mmCIF file with all atom_site columns, C-alpha atoms in Angstrom:
data_model
loop_
_atom_site.group_PDB
_atom_site.id
_atom_site.type_symbol
_atom_site.label_atom_id
_atom_site.label_alt_id
_atom_site.label_comp_id
_atom_site.label_asym_id
_atom_site.label_entity_id
_atom_site.label_seq_id
_atom_site.pdbx_PDB_ins_code
_atom_site.Cartn_x
_atom_site.Cartn_y
_atom_site.Cartn_z
_atom_site.occupancy
_atom_site.B_iso_or_equiv
_atom_site.pdbx_formal_charge
_atom_site.auth_seq_id
_atom_site.auth_comp_id
_atom_site.auth_asym_id
_atom_site.auth_atom_id
_atom_site.pdbx_PDB_model_num
ATOM 1   C CA . MET D 1 1   ? 66.369 147.129 80.823 1.00 57.00 ? 188 MET D CA 1
ATOM 2   C CA . SER D 1 2   ? 65.700 146.614 77.165 1.00 65.00 ? 189 SER D CA 1
ATOM 3   C CA . THR D 1 3   ? 65.749 143.818 75.267 1.00 71.00 ? 190 THR D CA 1
ATOM 4   C CA . GLY D 1 4   ? 68.724 145.416 73.324 1.00 73.00 ? 191 GLY D CA 1
ATOM 5   C CA . GLU D 1 5   ? 71.217 145.585 76.580 1.00 92.00 ? 192 GLU D CA 1
ATOM 6   C CA . LEU D 1 6   ? 70.409 141.924 77.769 1.00 97.00 ? 193 LEU D CA 1
ATOM 7   C CA . PRO D 1 7   ? 73.386 139.316 76.906 1.00 97.00 ? 194 PRO D CA 1
ATOM 8   C CA . GLU D 1 8   ? 72.935 137.639 73.360 1.00 96.00 ? 195 GLU D CA 1
ATOM 9   C CA . LEU D 1 9   ? 72.271 134.411 74.923 1.00 97.00 ? 196 LEU D CA 1
ATOM 10  C CA . ILE D 1 10  ? 69.351 135.889 76.997 1.00 98.00 ? 197 ILE D CA 1
ATOM 11  C CA . ARG D 1 11  ? 68.401 137.603 73.702 1.00 98.00 ? 198 ARG D CA 1
ATOM 12  C CA . GLY D 1 12  ? 68.406 134.373 71.855 1.00 97.00 ? 199 GLY D CA 1
ATOM 13  C CA . LEU D 1 13  ? 66.513 132.577 74.603 1.00 98.00 ? 200 LEU D CA 1
ATOM 14  C CA . LEU D 1 14  ? 63.704 134.904 74.474 1.00 98.00 ? 201 LEU D CA 1
ATOM 15  C CA . GLU D 1 15  ? 62.767 133.458 71.349 1.00 97.00 ? 202 GLU D CA 1
ATOM 16  C CA . PRO D 1 16  ? 60.251 130.792 71.194 1.00 97.00 ? 203 PRO D CA 1
ATOM 17  C CA . ALA D 1 17  ? 62.174 128.815 68.523 1.00 96.00 ? 204 ALA D CA 1
ATOM 18  C CA . ALA D 1 18  ? 64.875 128.477 71.107 1.00 97.00 ? 205 ALA D CA 1
ATOM 19  C CA . TYR D 1 19  ? 62.922 125.622 72.871 1.00 97.00 ? 206 TYR D CA 1
ATOM 20  C CA . PRO D 1 20  ? 62.436 122.239 71.782 1.00 94.00 ? 207 PRO D CA 1
ATOM 21  C CA . TYR D 1 21  ? 58.941 122.335 71.953 1.00 95.00 ? 208 TYR D CA 1
ATOM 22  C CA . ALA D 1 22  ? 56.038 124.853 71.174 1.00 96.00 ? 209 ALA D CA 1
ATOM 23  C CA . VAL D 1 23  ? 55.917 128.093 73.248 1.00 96.00 ? 210 VAL D CA 1
ATOM 24  C CA . GLY D 1 24  ? 53.969 130.769 72.679 1.00 93.00 ? 211 GLY D CA 1
ATOM 25  C CA . LYS D 1 25  ? 55.726 133.519 74.212 1.00 96.00 ? 212 LYS D CA 1
ATOM 26  C CA . VAL D 1 26  ? 58.735 133.681 76.528 1.00 98.00 ? 213 VAL D CA 1
ATOM 27  C CA . GLU D 1 27  ? 59.030 135.951 79.276 1.00 98.00 ? 214 GLU D CA 1
ATOM 28  C CA . LEU D 1 28  ? 61.815 137.002 81.590 1.00 99.00 ? 215 LEU D CA 1
ATOM 29  C CA . VAL D 1 29  ? 62.068 137.823 84.955 1.00 98.00 ? 216 VAL D CA 1
ATOM 30  C CA . GLN D 1 30  ? 65.767 138.816 86.568 1.00 98.00 ? 217 GLN D CA 1
ATOM 31  C CA . THR D 1 31  ? 66.948 138.650 90.017 1.00 98.00 ? 218 THR D CA 1
ATOM 32  C CA . HIS D 1 32  ? 70.504 139.343 91.070 1.00 97.00 ? 219 HIS D CA 1
ATOM 33  C CA . ILE D 1 33  ? 72.057 136.479 90.299 1.00 98.00 ? 220 ILE D CA 1
ATOM 34  C CA . SER D 1 34  ? 69.928 134.889 87.634 1.00 98.00 ? 221 SER D CA 1
ATOM 35  C CA . TYR D 1 35  ? 67.921 135.240 84.559 1.00 99.00 ? 222 TYR D CA 1
ATOM 36  C CA . VAL D 1 36  ? 64.537 133.210 85.101 1.00 99.00 ? 223 VAL D CA 1
ATOM 37  C CA . LEU D 1 37  ? 62.776 132.445 81.648 1.00 99.00 ? 224 LEU D CA 1
ATOM 38  C CA . LEU D 1 38  ? 58.942 131.477 81.783 1.00 98.00 ? 225 LEU D CA 1
ATOM 39  C CA . ALA D 1 39  ? 58.415 129.457 78.472 1.00 98.00 ? 226 ALA D CA 1
ATOM 40  C CA . GLY D 1 40  ? 55.136 127.518 78.379 1.00 94.00 ? 227 GLY D CA 1
ATOM 41  C CA . ASP D 1 41  ? 54.773 125.189 81.109 1.00 94.00 ? 228 ASP D CA 1
ATOM 42  C CA . PHE D 1 42  ? 58.453 125.147 81.898 1.00 96.00 ? 229 PHE D CA 1
ATOM 43  C CA . VAL D 1 43  ? 60.675 127.682 83.924 1.00 97.00 ? 230 VAL D CA 1
ATOM 44  C CA . TYR D 1 44  ? 64.323 128.112 83.322 1.00 98.00 ? 231 TYR D CA 1
ATOM 45  C CA . LYS D 1 45  ? 66.687 129.414 85.448 1.00 98.00 ? 232 LYS D CA 1
ATOM 46  C CA . ILE D 1 46  ? 70.114 130.691 84.140 1.00 99.00 ? 233 ILE D CA 1
ATOM 47  C CA . LYS D 1 47  ? 72.585 131.879 86.353 1.00 99.00 ? 234 LYS D CA 1
ATOM 48  C CA . LYS D 1 48  ? 74.463 135.300 85.825 1.00 99.00 ? 235 LYS D CA 1
ATOM 49  C CA . PRO D 1 49  ? 78.374 135.205 85.515 1.00 98.00 ? 236 PRO D CA 1
ATOM 50  C CA . VAL D 1 50  ? 78.481 137.213 88.900 1.00 98.00 ? 237 VAL D CA 1
ATOM 51  C CA . ASP D 1 51  ? 80.998 137.088 91.860 1.00 98.00 ? 238 ASP D CA 1
ATOM 52  C CA . PHE D 1 52  ? 79.752 138.512 95.177 1.00 97.00 ? 239 PHE D CA 1
ATOM 53  C CA . GLY D 1 53  ? 82.264 136.897 97.135 1.00 96.00 ? 240 GLY D CA 1
ATOM 54  C CA . PHE D 1 54  ? 79.795 134.638 98.644 1.00 96.00 ? 241 PHE D CA 1
ATOM 55  C CA . LEU D 1 55  ? 79.172 132.883 95.516 1.00 96.00 ? 242 LEU D CA 1
ATOM 56  C CA . ASP D 1 56  ? 81.308 132.610 92.280 1.00 98.00 ? 243 ASP D CA 1
ATOM 57  C CA . PHE D 1 57  ? 79.441 131.848 88.824 1.00 99.00 ? 244 PHE D CA 1
ATOM 58  C CA . THR D 1 58  ? 81.929 133.554 86.923 1.00 98.00 ? 245 THR D CA 1
ATOM 59  C CA . SER D 1 59  ? 83.038 130.459 84.670 1.00 99.00 ? 246 SER D CA 1
ATOM 60  C CA . LEU D 1 60  ? 80.729 128.252 82.817 1.00 99.00 ? 247 LEU D CA 1
ATOM 61  C CA . ALA D 1 61  ? 82.129 125.248 84.579 1.00 99.00 ? 248 ALA D CA 1
ATOM 62  C CA . LYS D 1 62  ? 81.246 126.931 88.078 1.00 99.00 ? 249 LYS D CA 1
ATOM 63  C CA . ARG D 1 63  ? 77.660 127.600 86.730 1.00 99.00 ? 250 ARG D CA 1
ATOM 64  C CA . ARG D 1 64  ? 77.423 124.067 85.590 1.00 98.00 ? 251 ARG D CA 1
ATOM 65  C CA . TYR D 1 65  ? 78.436 122.782 88.789 1.00 99.00 ? 252 TYR D CA 1
ATOM 66  C CA . TYR D 1 66  ? 75.974 124.840 90.997 1.00 98.00 ? 253 TYR D CA 1
ATOM 67  C CA . CYS D 1 67  ? 73.135 123.997 88.655 1.00 99.00 ? 254 CYS D CA 1
ATOM 68  C CA . ARG D 1 68  ? 73.723 120.819 89.373 1.00 98.00 ? 255 ARG D CA 1
ATOM 69  C CA . GLN D 1 69  ? 74.321 121.219 92.922 1.00 98.00 ? 256 GLN D CA 1
ATOM 70  C CA . GLU D 1 70  ? 70.670 123.316 92.717 1.00 98.00 ? 257 GLU D CA 1
ATOM 71  C CA . VAL D 1 71  ? 68.880 120.453 91.488 1.00 98.00 ? 258 VAL D CA 1
ATOM 72  C CA . ILE D 1 72  ? 70.451 117.916 93.926 1.00 97.00 ? 259 ILE D CA 1
ATOM 73  C CA . LEU D 1 73  ? 69.639 120.039 96.928 1.00 97.00 ? 260 LEU D CA 1
ATOM 74  C CA . ASN D 1 74  ? 65.956 121.099 95.653 1.00 96.00 ? 261 ASN D CA 1
ATOM 75  C CA . ARG D 1 75  ? 64.630 117.945 94.445 1.00 95.00 ? 262 ARG D CA 1
ATOM 76  C CA . ARG D 1 76  ? 64.229 116.931 97.777 1.00 94.00 ? 263 ARG D CA 1
ATOM 77  C CA . LEU D 1 77  ? 62.034 119.281 98.931 1.00 93.00 ? 264 LEU D CA 1
ATOM 78  C CA . CYS D 1 78  ? 60.200 119.774 95.299 1.00 92.00 ? 265 CYS D CA 1
ATOM 79  C CA . PRO D 1 79  ? 60.926 116.665 93.435 1.00 85.00 ? 266 PRO D CA 1
ATOM 80  C CA . GLY D 1 80  ? 58.459 117.453 90.569 1.00 89.00 ? 267 GLY D CA 1
ATOM 81  C CA . ALA D 1 81  ? 59.873 120.983 90.108 1.00 93.00 ? 268 ALA D CA 1
ATOM 82  C CA . TYR D 1 82  ? 63.194 120.453 90.015 1.00 95.00 ? 269 TYR D CA 1
ATOM 83  C CA . GLN D 1 83  ? 63.586 118.239 86.517 1.00 94.00 ? 270 GLN D CA 1
ATOM 84  C CA . GLY D 1 84  ? 67.285 118.764 86.033 1.00 96.00 ? 271 GLY D CA 1
ATOM 85  C CA . VAL D 1 85  ? 70.027 120.930 83.995 1.00 98.00 ? 272 VAL D CA 1
ATOM 86  C CA . VAL D 1 86  ? 69.794 121.439 80.534 1.00 97.00 ? 273 VAL D CA 1
ATOM 87  C CA . ARG D 1 87  ? 72.491 122.669 78.191 1.00 97.00 ? 274 ARG D CA 1
ATOM 88  C CA . VAL D 1 88  ? 72.025 125.817 75.718 1.00 98.00 ? 275 VAL D CA 1
ATOM 89  C CA . ALA D 1 89  ? 74.308 125.767 72.793 1.00 97.00 ? 276 ALA D CA 1
ATOM 90  C CA . TRP D 1 90  ? 74.314 126.975 69.230 1.00 95.00 ? 277 TRP D CA 1
ATOM 91  C CA . GLN D 1 91  ? 72.337 124.601 66.664 1.00 92.00 ? 278 GLN D CA 1
ATOM 92  C CA . ALA D 1 92  ? 71.665 125.806 63.089 1.00 89.00 ? 279 ALA D CA 1
ATOM 93  C CA . GLY D 1 93  ? 72.905 129.232 63.718 1.00 91.00 ? 280 GLY D CA 1
ATOM 94  C CA . ARG D 1 94  ? 70.604 130.122 66.872 1.00 93.00 ? 281 ARG D CA 1
ATOM 95  C CA . LEU D 1 95  ? 70.921 129.186 70.179 1.00 95.00 ? 282 LEU D CA 1
ATOM 96  C CA . ARG D 1 96  ? 68.868 126.125 71.425 1.00 96.00 ? 283 ARG D CA 1
ATOM 97  C CA . LEU D 1 97  ? 67.900 124.659 74.677 1.00 96.00 ? 284 LEU D CA 1
ATOM 98  C CA . GLU D 1 98  ? 69.051 121.030 74.597 1.00 93.00 ? 285 GLU D CA 1
ATOM 99  C CA . GLY D 1 99  ? 70.848 121.937 71.472 1.00 88.00 ? 286 GLY D CA 1
ATOM 100 C CA . ARG D 1 100 ? 73.309 119.356 70.199 1.00 89.00 ? 287 ARG D CA 1
ATOM 101 C CA . GLY D 1 101 ? 76.290 121.717 69.591 1.00 89.00 ? 288 GLY D CA 1
ATOM 102 C CA . LYS D 1 102 ? 78.983 122.547 72.301 1.00 94.00 ? 289 LYS D CA 1
ATOM 103 C CA . ALA D 1 103 ? 77.325 123.702 75.667 1.00 97.00 ? 290 ALA D CA 1
ATOM 104 C CA . VAL D 1 104 ? 77.609 127.567 75.972 1.00 98.00 ? 291 VAL D CA 1
ATOM 105 C CA . GLU D 1 105 ? 75.448 127.981 79.243 1.00 99.00 ? 292 GLU D CA 1
ATOM 106 C CA . TYR D 1 106 ? 73.564 125.456 81.578 1.00 98.00 ? 293 TYR D CA 1
ATOM 107 C CA . ALA D 1 107 ? 70.316 126.350 82.868 1.00 98.00 ? 294 ALA D CA 1
ATOM 108 C CA . VAL D 1 108 ? 68.222 124.570 85.549 1.00 98.00 ? 295 VAL D CA 1
#
């Protein structure tokens, strides 16, 4: 998939300036249910707005809920890896991880 075919949200988060710390390059890995962004020393996972019957991530509220559940469940086995849920928001005309505006997405 070319960058132009990705959702605006993901295209924005492929920009190093979207992160609250210095990032040289951001890499994207996709699964059937997630976008995984490798950004420096950190990895962020954003749930795709999909419904496969056995899971439903079609609303922002549901994706936020399941991000929180993922952190709660997985911290037990990997406490250092799962640091929390962060918001993605528009700030100063660009998408920002941990942005101050209204959340448009959440990431683990």
